[in-house]
PDB file of C-alpha atoms in Angstrom:
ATOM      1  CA  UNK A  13     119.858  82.542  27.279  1.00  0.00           C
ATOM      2  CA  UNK A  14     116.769  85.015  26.395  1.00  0.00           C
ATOM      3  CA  UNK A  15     115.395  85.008  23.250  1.00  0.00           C
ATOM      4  CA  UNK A  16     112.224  87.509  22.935  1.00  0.00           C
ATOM      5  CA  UNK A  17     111.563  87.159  26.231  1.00  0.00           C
ATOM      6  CA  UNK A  18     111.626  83.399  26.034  1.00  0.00           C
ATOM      7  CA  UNK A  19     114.413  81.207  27.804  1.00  0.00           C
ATOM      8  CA  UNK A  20     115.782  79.478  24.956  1.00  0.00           C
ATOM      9  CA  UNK A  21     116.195  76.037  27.283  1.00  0.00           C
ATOM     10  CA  UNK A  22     117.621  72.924  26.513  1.00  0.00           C
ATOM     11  CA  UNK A  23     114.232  71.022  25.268  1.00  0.00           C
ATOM     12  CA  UNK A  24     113.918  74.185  23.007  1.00  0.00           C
ATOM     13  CA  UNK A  25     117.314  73.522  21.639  1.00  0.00           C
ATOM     14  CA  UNK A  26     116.540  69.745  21.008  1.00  0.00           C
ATOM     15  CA  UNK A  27     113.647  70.201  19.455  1.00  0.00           C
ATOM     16  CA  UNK A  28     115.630  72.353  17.270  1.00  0.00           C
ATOM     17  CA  UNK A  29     118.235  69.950  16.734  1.00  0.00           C
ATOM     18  CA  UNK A  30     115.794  67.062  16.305  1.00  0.00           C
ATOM     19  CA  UNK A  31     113.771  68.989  13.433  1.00  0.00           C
ATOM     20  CA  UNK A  32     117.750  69.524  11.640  1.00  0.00           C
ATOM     21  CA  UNK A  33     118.089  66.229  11.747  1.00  0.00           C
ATOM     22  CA  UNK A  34     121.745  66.837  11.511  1.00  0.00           C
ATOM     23  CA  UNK A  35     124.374  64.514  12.681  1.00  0.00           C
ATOM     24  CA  UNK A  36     127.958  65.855  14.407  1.00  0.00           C
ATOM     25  CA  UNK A  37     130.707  65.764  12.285  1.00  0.00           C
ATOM     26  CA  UNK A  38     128.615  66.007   8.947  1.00  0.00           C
ATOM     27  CA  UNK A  39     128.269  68.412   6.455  1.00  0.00           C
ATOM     28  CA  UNK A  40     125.382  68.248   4.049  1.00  0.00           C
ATOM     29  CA  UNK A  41     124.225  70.409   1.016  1.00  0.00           C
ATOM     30  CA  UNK A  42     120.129  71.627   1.196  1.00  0.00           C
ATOM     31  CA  UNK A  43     118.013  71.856  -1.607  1.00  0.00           C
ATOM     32  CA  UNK A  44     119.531  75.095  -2.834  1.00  0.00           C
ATOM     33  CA  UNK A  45     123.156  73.806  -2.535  1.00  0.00           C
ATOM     34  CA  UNK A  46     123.939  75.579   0.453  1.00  0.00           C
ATOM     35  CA  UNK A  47     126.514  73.654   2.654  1.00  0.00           C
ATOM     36  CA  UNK A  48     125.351  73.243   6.241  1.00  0.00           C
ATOM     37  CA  UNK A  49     127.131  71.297   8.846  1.00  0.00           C
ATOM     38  CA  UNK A  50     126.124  69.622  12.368  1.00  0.00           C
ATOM     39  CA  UNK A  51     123.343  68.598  14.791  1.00  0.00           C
ATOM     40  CA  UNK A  52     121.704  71.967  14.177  1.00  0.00           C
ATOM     41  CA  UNK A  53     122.819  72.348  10.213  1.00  0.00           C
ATOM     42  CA  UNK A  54     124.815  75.366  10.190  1.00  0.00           C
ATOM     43  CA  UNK A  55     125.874  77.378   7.337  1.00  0.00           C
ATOM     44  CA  UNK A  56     128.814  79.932   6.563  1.00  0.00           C
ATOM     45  CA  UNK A  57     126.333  82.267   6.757  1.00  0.00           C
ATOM     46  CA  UNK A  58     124.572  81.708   9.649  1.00  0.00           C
ATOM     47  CA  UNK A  59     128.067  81.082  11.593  1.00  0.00           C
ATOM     48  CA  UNK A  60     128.834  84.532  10.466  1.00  0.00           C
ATOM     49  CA  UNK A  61     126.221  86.211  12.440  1.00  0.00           C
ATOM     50  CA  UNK A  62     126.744  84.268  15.506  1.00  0.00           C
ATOM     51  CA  UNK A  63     130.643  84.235  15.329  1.00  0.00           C
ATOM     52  CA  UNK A  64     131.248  88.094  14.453  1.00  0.00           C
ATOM     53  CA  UNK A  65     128.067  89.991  14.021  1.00  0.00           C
ATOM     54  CA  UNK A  66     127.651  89.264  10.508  1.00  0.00           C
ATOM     55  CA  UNK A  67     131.014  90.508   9.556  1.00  0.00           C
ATOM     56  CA  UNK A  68     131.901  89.562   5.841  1.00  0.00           C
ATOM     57  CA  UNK A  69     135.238  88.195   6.456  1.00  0.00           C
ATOM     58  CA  UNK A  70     137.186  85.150   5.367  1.00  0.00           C
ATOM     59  CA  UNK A  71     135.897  82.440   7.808  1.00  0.00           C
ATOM     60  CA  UNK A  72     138.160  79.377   6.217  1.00  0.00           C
ATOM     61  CA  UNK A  73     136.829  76.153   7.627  1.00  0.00           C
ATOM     62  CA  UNK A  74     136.338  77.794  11.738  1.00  0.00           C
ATOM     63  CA  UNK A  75     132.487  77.174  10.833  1.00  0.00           C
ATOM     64  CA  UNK A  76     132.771  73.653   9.543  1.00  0.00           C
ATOM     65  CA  UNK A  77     134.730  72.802  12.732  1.00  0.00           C
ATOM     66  CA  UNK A  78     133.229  74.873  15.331  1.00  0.00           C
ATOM     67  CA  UNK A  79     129.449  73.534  13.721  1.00  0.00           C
ATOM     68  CA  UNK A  80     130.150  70.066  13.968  1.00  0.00           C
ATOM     69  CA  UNK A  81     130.574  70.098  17.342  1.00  0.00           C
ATOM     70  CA  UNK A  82     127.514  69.927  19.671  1.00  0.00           C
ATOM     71  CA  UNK A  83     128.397  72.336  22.215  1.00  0.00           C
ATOM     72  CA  UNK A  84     130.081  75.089  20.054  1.00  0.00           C
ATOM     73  CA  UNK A  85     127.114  74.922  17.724  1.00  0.00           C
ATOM     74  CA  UNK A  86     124.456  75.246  20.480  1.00  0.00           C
ATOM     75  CA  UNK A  87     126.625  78.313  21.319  1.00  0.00           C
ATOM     76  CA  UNK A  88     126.407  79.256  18.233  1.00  0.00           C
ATOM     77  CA  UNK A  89     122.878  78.926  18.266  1.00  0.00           C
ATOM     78  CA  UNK A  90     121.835  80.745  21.418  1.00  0.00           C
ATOM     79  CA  UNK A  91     124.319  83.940  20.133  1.00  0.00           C
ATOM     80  CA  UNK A  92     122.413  84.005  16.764  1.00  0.00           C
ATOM     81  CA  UNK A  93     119.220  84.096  18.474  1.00  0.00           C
ATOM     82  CA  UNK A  94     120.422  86.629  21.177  1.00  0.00           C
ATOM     83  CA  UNK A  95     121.531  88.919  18.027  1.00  0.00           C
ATOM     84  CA  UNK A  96     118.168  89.035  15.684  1.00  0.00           C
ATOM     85  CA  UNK A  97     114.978  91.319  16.244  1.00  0.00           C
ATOM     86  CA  UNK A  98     111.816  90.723  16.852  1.00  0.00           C
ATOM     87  CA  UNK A  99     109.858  91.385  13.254  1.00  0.00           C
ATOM     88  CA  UNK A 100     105.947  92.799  13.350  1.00  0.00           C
ATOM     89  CA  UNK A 101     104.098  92.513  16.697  1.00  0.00           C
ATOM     90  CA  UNK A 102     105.596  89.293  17.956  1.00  0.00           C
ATOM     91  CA  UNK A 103     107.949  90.311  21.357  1.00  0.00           C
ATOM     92  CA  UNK A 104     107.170  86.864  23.261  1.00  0.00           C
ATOM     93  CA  UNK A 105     108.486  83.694  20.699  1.00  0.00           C
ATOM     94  CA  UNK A 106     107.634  80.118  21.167  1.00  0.00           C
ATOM     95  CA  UNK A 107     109.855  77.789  20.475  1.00  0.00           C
ATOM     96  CA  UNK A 108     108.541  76.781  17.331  1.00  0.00           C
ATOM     97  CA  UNK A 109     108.461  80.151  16.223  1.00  0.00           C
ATOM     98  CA  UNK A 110     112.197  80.125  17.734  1.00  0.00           C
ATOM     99  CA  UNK A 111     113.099  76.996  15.125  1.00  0.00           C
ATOM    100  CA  UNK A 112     111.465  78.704  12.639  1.00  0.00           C
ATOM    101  CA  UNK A 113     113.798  81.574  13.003  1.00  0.00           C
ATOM    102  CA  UNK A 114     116.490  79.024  13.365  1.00  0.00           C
ATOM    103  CA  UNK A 115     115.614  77.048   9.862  1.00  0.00           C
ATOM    104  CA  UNK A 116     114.131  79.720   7.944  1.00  0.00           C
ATOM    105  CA  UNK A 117     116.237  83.389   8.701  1.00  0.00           C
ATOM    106  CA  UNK A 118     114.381  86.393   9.586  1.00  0.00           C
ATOM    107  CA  UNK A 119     113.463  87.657   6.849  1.00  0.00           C
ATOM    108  CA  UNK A 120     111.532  83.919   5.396  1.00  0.00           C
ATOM    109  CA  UNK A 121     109.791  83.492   8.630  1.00  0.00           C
ATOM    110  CA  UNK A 122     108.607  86.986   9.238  1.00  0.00           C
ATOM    111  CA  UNK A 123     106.418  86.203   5.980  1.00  0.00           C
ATOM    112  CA  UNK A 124     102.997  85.195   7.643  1.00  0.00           C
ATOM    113  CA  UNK A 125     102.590  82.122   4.929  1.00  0.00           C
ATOM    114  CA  UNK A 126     106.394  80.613   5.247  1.00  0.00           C
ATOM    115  CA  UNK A 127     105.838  81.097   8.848  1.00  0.00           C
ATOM    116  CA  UNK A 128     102.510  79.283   8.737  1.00  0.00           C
ATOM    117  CA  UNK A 129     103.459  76.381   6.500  1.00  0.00           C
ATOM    118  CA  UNK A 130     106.794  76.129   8.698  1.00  0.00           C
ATOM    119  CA  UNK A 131     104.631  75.640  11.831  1.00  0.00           C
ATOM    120  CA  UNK A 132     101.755  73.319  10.332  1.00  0.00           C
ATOM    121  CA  UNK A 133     105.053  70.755   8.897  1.00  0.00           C
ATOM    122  CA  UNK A 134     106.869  70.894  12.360  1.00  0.00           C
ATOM    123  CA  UNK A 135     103.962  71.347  14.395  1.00  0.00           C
ATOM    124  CA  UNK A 136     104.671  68.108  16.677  1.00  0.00           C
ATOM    125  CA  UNK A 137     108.678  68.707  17.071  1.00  0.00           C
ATOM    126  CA  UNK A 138     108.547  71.434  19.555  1.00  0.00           C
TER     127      UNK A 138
END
C-alpha cells in the first residue's frame, strides 16, 4: 500500500510493530488511560478512522477483536495511513516519519518538536 508516495512494506510495518511493543491478544492502557490493544496498540479511536472513515458510531468490542489480531490490525494500519494527509511540505514520508504518524496522530507529529523528539527516541527502530 502507498503512503505519501512511500510503499508502506512489510519491514516498515515491523518496525512499527516492534516500536508498539504490543503483544496479540492484549489490551493495555497508555499513560493517559487510553485503552489500546495488539501488536501495533490500537485504540477505539484510531480503529475508527481505519474501519469507517472516522465515523462516530457505536463500535462495541469489533476494535478490541479485529486489533488483536495481527493481520486485521496491519489492515487496519495500512487503511489509516492510506486515509490521512500529508501536513506542511512533507509529500515523500519515511518510515519513521510513517510510525510517527502511526504513534503520535496527525495533528502531534505535524508539530516540528513532537516530531523531532519522536524521531531522536526511535531513531534506531526503523
Amino acid at each position: 500500500m502507498t503512503v505519501y508516495g512511500l510503499t508502506l512494506s512489510d519491514s516498515c510495518m515491523d518496525c512499527i510493530r516492534k516500536m508498539e511493543n504490543g503483544t496479540v491478544d492484549e489490551c493495555t492502557k497508555n499513560a493517559n488511560g487510553t485503552l489500546s490493544c495488539g501488536p501495533f496498540r490500537i485504540c477505539e479511536d484510531y480503529w475508527k478512522i481505519c474501519s469507517n472513515g472516522g465515523k462516530d458510531i457505536d463500535t462495541g468490542k469489533d476494535w478490541q477483536i479485529c486489533t488483536k489480531q495481527l493481520a486485521c490490525s496491519e489492515k487496519c494500519v495500512k487503511k489509516y495511513m492510506a486515509l490521512q494527509e500529508p501536513t506542511g511540505s512533507k509529500r515523500i514520508m519515511t518510515c519513521q516519519d510513517i510510525a510517527c504518524l502511526h504513534h503520535e496522530g496527525p495533528k502531534r507529529c505535524a508539530d516540528e518538536k513532537v516530531s523531532k523528539d519522536f524521531l531522536e527516541k526511535h531513531l534506531n527502530m526503523c
